[in-house]
PDB file of C-alpha atoms in Angstrom:
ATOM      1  CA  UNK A  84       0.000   0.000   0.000  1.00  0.00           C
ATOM      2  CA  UNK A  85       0.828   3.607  -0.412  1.00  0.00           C
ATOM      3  CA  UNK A  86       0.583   6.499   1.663  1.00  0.00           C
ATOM      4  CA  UNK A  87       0.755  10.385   0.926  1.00  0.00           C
ATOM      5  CA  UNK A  88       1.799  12.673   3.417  1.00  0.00           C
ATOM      6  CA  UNK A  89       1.038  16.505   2.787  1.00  0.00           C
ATOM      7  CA  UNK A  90       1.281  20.137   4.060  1.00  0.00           C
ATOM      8  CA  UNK A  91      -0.713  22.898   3.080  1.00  0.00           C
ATOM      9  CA  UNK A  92      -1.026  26.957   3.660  1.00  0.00           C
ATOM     10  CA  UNK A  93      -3.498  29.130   2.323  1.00  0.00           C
ATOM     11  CA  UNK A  94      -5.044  32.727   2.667  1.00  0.00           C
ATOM     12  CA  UNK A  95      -8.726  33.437   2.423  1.00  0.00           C
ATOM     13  CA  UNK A  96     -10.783  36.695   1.990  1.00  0.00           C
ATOM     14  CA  UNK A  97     -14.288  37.848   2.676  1.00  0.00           C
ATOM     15  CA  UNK A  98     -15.181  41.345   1.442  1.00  0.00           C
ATOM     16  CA  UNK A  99     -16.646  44.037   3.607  1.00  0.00           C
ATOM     17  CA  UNK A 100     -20.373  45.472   3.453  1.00  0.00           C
ATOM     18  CA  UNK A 101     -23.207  47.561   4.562  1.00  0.00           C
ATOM     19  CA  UNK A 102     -26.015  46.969   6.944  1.00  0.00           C
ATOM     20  CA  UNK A 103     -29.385  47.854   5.123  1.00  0.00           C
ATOM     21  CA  UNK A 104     -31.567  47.855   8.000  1.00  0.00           C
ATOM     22  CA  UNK A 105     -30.124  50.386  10.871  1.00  0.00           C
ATOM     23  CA  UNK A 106     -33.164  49.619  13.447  1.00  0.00           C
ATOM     24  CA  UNK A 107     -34.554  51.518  16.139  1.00  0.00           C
ATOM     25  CA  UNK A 108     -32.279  54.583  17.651  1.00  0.00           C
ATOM     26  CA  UNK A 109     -33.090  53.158  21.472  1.00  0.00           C
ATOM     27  CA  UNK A 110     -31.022  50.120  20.720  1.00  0.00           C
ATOM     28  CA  UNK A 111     -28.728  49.447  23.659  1.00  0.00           C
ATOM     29  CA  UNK A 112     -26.130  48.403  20.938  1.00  0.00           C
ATOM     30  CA  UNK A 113     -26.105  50.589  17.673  1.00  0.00           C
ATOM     31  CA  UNK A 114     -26.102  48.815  14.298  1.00  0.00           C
ATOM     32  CA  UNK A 115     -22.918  49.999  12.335  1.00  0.00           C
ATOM     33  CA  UNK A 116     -23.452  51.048   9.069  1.00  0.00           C
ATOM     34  CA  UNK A 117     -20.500  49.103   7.330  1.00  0.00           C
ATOM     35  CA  UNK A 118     -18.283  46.766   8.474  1.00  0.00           C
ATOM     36  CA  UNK A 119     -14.656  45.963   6.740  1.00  0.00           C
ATOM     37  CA  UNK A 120     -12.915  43.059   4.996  1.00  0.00           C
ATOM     38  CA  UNK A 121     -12.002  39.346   7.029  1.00  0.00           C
ATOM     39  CA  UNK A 122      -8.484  38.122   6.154  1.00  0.00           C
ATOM     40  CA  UNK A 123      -7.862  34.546   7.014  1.00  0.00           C
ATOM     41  CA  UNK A 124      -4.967  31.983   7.021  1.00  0.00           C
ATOM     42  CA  UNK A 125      -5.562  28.610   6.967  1.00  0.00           C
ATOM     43  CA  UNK A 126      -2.787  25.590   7.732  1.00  0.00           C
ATOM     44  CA  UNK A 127      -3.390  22.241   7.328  1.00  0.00           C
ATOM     45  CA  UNK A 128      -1.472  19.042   7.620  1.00  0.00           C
ATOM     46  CA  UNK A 129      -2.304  15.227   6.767  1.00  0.00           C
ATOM     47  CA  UNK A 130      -1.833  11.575   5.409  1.00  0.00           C
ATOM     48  CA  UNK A 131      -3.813   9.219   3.123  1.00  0.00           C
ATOM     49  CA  UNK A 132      -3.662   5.968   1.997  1.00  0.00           C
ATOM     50  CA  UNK A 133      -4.753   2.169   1.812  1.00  0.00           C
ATOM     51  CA  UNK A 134      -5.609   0.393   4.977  1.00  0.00           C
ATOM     52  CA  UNK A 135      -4.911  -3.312   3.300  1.00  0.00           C
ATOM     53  CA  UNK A 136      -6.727  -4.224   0.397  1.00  0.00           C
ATOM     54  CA  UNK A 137     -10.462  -2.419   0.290  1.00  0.00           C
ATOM     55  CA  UNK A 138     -10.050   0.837   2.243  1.00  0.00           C
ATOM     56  CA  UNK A 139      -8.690   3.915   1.745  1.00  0.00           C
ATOM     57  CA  UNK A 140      -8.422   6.477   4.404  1.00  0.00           C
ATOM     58  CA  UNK A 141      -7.644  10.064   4.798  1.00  0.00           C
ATOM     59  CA  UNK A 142      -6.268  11.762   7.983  1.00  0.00           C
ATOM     60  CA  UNK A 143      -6.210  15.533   8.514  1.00  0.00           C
ATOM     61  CA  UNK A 144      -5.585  18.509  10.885  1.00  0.00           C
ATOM     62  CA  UNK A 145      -6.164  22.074  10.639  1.00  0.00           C
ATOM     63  CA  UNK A 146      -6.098  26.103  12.005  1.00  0.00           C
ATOM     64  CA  UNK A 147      -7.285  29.314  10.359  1.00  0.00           C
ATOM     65  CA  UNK A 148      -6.717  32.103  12.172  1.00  0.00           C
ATOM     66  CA  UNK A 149      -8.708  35.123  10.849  1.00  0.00           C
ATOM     67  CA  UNK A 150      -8.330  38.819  11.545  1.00  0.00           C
ATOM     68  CA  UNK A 151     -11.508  41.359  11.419  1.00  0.00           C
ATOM     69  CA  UNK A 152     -13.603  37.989  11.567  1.00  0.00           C
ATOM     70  CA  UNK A 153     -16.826  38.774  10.369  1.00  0.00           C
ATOM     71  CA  UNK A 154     -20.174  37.814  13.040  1.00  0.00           C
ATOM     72  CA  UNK A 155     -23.470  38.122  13.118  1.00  0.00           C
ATOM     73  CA  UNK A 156     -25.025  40.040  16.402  1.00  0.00           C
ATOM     74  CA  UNK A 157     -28.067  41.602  17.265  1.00  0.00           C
ATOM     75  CA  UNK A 158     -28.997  45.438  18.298  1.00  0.00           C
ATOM     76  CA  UNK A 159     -30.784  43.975  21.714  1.00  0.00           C
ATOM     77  CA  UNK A 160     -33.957  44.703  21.085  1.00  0.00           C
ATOM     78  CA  UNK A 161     -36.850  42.433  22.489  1.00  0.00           C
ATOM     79  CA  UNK A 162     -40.205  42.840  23.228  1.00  0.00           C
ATOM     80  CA  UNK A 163     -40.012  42.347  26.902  1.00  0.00           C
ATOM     81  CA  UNK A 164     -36.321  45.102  27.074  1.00  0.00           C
ATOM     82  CA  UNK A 165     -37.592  48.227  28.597  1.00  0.00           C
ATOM     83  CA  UNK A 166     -35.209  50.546  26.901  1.00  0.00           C
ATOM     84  CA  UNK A 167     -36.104  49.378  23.426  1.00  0.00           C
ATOM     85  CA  UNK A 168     -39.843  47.458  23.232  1.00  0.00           C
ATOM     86  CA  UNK A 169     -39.341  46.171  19.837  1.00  0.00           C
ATOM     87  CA  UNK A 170     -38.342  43.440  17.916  1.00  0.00           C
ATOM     88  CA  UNK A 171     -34.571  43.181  17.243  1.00  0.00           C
ATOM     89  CA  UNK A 172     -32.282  43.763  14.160  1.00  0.00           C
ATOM     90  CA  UNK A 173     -29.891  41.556  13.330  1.00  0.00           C
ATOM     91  CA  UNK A 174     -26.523  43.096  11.745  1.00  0.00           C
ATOM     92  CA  UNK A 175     -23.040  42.122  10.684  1.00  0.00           C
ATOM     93  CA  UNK A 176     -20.154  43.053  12.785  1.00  0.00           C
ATOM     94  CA  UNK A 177     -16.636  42.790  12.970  1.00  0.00           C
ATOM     95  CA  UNK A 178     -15.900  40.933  16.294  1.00  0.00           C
ATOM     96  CA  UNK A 179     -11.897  40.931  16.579  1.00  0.00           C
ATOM     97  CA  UNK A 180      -9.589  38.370  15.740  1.00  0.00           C
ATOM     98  CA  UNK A 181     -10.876  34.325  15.591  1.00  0.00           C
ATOM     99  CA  UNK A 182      -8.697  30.666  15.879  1.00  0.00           C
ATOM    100  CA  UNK A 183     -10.777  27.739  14.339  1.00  0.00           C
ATOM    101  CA  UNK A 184      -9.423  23.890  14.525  1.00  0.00           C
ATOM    102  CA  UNK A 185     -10.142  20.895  13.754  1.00  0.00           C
ATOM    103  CA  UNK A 186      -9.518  17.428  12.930  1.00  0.00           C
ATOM    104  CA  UNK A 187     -10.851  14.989  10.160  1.00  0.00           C
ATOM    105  CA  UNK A 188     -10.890  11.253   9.655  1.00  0.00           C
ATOM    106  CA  UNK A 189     -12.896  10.233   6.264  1.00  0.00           C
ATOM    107  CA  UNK A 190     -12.171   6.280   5.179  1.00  0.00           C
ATOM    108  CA  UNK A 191     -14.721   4.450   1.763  1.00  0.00           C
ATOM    109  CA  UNK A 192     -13.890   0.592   0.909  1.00  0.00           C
ATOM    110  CA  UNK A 193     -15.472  -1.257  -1.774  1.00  0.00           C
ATOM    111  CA  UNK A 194     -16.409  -4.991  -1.671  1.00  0.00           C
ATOM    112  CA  UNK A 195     -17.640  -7.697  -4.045  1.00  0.00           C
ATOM    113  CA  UNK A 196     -20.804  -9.170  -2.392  1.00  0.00           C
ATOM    114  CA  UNK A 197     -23.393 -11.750  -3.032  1.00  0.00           C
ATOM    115  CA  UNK A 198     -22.734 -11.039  -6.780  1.00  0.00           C
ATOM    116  CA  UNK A 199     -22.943  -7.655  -6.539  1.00  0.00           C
ATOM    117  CA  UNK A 200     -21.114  -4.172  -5.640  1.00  0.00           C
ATOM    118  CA  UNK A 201     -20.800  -2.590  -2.035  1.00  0.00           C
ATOM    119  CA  UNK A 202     -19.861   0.670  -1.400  1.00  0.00           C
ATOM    120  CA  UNK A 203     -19.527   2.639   2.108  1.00  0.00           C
ATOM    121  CA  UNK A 204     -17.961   5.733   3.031  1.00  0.00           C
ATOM    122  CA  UNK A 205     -17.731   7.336   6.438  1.00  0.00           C
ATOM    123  CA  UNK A 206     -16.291  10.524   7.936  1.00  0.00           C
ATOM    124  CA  UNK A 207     -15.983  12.025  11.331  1.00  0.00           C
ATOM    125  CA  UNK A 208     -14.488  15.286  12.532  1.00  0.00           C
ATOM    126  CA  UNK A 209     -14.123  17.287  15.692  1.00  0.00           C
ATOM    127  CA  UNK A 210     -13.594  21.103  15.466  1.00  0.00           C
ATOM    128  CA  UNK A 211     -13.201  23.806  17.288  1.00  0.00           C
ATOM    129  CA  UNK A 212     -12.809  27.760  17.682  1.00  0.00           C
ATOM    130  CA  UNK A 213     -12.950  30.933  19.985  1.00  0.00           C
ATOM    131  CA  UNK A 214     -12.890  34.334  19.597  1.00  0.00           C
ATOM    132  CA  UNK A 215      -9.532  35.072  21.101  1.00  0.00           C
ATOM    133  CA  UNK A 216     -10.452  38.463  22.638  1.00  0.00           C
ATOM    134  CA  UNK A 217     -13.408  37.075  24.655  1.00  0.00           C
ATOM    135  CA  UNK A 218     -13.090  33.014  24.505  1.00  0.00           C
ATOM    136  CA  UNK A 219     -17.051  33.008  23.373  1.00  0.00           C
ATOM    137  CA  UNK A 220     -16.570  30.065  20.238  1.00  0.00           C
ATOM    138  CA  UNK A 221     -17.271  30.491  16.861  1.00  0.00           C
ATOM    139  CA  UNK A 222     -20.689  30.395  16.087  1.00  0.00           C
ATOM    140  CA  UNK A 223     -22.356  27.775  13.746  1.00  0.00           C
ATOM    141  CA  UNK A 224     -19.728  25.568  14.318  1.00  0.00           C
ATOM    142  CA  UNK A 225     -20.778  21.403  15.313  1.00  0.00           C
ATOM    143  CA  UNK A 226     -18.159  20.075  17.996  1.00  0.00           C
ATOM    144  CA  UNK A 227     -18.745  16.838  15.707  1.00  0.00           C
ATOM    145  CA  UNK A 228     -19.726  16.319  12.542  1.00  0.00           C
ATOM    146  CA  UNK A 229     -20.388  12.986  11.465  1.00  0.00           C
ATOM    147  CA  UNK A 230     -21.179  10.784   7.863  1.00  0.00           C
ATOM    148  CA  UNK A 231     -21.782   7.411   6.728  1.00  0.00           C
ATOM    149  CA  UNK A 232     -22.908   6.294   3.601  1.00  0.00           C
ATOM    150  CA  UNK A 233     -23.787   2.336   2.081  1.00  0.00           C
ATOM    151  CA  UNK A 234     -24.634   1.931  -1.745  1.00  0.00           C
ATOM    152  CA  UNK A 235     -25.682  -1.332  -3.146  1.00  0.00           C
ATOM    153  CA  UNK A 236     -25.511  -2.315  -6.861  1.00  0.00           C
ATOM    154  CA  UNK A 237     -26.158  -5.940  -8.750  1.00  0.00           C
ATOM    155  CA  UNK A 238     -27.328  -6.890 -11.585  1.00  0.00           C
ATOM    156  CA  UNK A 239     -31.148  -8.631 -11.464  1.00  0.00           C
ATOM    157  CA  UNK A 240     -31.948 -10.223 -14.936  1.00  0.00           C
ATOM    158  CA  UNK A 241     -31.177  -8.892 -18.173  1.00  0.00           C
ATOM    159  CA  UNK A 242     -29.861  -5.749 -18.571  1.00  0.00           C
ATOM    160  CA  UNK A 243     -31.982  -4.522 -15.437  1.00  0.00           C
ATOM    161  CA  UNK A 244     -30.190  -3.649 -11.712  1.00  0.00           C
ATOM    162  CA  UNK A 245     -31.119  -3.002  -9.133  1.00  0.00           C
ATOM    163  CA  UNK A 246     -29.603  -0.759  -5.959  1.00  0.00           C
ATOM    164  CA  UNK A 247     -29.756  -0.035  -2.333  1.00  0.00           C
ATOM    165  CA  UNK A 248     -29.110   3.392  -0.679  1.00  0.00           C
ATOM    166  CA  UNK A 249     -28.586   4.571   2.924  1.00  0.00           C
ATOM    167  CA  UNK A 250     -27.291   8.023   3.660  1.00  0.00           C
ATOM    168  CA  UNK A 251     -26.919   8.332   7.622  1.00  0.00           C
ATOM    169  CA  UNK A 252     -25.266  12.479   8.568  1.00  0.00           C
ATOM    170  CA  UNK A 253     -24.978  13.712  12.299  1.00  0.00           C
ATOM    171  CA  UNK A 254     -23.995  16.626  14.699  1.00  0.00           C
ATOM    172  CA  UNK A 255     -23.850  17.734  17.904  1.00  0.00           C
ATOM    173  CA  UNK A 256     -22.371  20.753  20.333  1.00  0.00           C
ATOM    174  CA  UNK A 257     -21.762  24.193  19.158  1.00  0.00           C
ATOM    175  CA  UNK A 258     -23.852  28.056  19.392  1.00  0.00           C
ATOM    176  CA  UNK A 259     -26.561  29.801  17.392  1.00  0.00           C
ATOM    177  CA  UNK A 260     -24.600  33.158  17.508  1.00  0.00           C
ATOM    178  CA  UNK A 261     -21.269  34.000  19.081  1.00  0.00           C
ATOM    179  CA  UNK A 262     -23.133  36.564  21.377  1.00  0.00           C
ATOM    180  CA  UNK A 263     -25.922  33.737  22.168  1.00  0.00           C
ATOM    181  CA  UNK A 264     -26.363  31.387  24.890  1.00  0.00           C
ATOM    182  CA  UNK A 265     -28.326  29.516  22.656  1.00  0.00           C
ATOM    183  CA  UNK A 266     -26.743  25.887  21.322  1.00  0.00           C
ATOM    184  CA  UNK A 267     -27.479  24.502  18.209  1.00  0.00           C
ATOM    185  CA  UNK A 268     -29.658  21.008  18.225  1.00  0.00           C
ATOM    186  CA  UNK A 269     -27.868  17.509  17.794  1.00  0.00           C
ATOM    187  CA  UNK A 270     -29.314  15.620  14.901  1.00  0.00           C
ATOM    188  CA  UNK A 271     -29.065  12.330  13.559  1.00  0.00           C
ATOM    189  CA  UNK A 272     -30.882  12.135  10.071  1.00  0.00           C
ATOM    190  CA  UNK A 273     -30.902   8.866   7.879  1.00  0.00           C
ATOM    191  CA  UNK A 274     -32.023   8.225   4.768  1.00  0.00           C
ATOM    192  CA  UNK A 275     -32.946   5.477   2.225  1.00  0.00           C
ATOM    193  CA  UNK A 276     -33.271   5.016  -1.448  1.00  0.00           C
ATOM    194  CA  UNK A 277     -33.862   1.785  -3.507  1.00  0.00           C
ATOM    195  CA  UNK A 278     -34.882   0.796  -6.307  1.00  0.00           C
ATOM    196  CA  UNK A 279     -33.981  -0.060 -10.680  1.00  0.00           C
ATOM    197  CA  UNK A 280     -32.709   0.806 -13.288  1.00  0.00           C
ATOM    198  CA  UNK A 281     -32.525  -0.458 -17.030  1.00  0.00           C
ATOM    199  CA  UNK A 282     -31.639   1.135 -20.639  1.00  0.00           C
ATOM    200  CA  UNK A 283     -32.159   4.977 -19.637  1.00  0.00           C
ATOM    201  CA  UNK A 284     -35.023   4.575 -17.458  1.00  0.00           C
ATOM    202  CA  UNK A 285     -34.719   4.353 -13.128  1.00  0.00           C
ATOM    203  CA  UNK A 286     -37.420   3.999 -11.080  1.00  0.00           C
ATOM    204  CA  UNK A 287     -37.013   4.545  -7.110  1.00  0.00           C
ATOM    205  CA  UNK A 288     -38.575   4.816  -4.199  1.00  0.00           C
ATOM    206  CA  UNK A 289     -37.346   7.319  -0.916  1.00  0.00           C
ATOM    207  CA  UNK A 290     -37.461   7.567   2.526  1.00  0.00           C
ATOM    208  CA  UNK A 291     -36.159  10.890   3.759  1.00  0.00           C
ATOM    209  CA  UNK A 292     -35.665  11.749   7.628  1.00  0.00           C
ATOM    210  CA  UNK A 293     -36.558   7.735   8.425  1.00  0.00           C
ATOM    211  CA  UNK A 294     -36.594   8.241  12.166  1.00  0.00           C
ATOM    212  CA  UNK A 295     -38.503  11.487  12.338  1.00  0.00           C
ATOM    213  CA  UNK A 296     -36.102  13.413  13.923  1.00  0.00           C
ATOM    214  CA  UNK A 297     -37.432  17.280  14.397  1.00  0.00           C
ATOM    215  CA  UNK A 298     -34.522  20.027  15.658  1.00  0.00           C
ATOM    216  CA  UNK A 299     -33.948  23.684  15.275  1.00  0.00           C
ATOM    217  CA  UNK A 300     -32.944  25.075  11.805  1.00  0.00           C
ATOM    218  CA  UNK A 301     -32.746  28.575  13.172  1.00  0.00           C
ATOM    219  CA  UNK A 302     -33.264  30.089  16.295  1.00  0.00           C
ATOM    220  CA  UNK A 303     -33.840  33.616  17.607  1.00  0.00           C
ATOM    221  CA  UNK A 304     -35.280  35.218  20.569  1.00  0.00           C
ATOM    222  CA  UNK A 305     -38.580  35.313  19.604  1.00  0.00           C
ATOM    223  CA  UNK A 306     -38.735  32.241  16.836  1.00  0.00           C
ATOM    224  CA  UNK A 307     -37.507  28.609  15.951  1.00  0.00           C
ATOM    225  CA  UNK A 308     -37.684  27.091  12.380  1.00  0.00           C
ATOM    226  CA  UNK A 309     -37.675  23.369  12.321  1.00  0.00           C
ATOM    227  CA  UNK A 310     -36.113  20.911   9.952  1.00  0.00           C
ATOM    228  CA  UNK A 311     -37.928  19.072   7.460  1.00  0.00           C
ATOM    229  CA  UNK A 312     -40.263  15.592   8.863  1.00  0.00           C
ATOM    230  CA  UNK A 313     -40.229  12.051   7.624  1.00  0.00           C
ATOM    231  CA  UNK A 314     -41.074  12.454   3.915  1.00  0.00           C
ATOM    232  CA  UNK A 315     -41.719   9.176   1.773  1.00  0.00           C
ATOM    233  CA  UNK A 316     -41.660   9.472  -2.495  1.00  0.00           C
ATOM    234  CA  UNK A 317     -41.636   7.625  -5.788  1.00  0.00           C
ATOM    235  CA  UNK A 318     -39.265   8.897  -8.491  1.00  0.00           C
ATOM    236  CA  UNK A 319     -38.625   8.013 -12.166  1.00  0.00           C
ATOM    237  CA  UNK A 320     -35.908   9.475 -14.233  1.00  0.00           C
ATOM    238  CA  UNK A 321     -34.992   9.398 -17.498  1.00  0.00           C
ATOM    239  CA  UNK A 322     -31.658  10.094 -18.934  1.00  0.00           C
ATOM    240  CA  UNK A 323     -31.112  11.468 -22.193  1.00  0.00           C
TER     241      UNK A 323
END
């Protein structure tokens, strides 16, 4: 077997803007009416290669530091504040400078099985970050992020096949906002798709969100939106 091992440093930038919406004067913290440039620089280290005959793996670290990092915050407004009775503004601010780690193990392996093909692929990471002024983390930003991922193809009779699907993707830890209490939702989705396929045509049938799972997509003060629920489906393609 052969392994790779590899270094890389790179530089990122995120242009500046304006803030359309400037809210209500009372606000206990002003919306700004621009906000400048984020400059980031990114290093990241790691190995890949064959674990024996079927799998091949890929290991990796990283760190971007960034400087005028770019956050979303709100003008405190709430209903139930006092000193400003109404609902709040969101804005875009620059928050100082920002660390952000992590650390990524991805592996796929393919198989012969029962006369047909098997395909998985999984992936797993833990990451990190802070502001470094304050220590309040990054916002938006899973502790761990997880992936699997099992196809199934053989051939049935003639020149028809037929194929299995299941699509499993997780998270957990991590904040709504880097000036929020507020932590994001864990999730575990999984998914499932089966079905044929023959000449052009592929008929399939779906299973999306197959343990009904129900988080928060978004969450504010005064709202929550919620993911998606268990959705079932029949699809037929045709490729031209």
């Amino acid at each position: 077997s052969e392994w790779i091992v590899y270094g890389r440093i790179a530089t990122a930038y995120r242009a500046g803007g304006f803030n359309a919406n400037v809210g209500d004067p009372r606000a206990p913290v002003p919306v700004i009416p621009s906000y400048d440039p984020e400059n980031g620089t990114s290093y990241k280290v790691g190995a890949k290669g064959d674990l024996g005959r079927n799998i091949f793996i890929t290991l990796a670290a990283y760190q971007t530091e960034v400087e005028d990092f770019q956050a979303q915050i709100d003008n405190g407004c709430a209903v139930t504040n006092p000193i400003c009775p109404v609902a709040s503004v969101a804005f875009i601010s620059n928050v100082g400078r920002a660390e952000v780690w992590g650390l990524e193990l991805t592996a796929s392996g393919r198989w012969d099985l029962w006369g047909g093909k098997l395909r998985a692929n999984a992936s797993a990471s833990r990451q990190g970050g802070e502001l470094t002024s304050t220590g309040r983390p990054i916002q938006q930003n899973p502790r761990w992020i997880r992936a699997a991922e099992v196809n199934y193809r053989r051939p049935s009779f003639g020149d028809v096949q037929g194929f299995a699907n299941l699509s499993y993707s997780g998270q957990s830890g991590g904040f709504q906002e880097i000036d929020s209490p507020l932590e994001l939702d864990d999730r575990d989705l999984l998914d499932a798709r089966g079905g044929v396929n023959f000449d052009r045509v592929e008929i399939a049938a779906y299973a999306n969100n197959l343990g009904q799972e129900s988080f928060v997509v978004f969450r504010s003060a005064t709202q929550a939106r919620y993911n998606d629920p268990r959705k079932f489906g029949v699809q037929v393609r045709y490729r031209w």
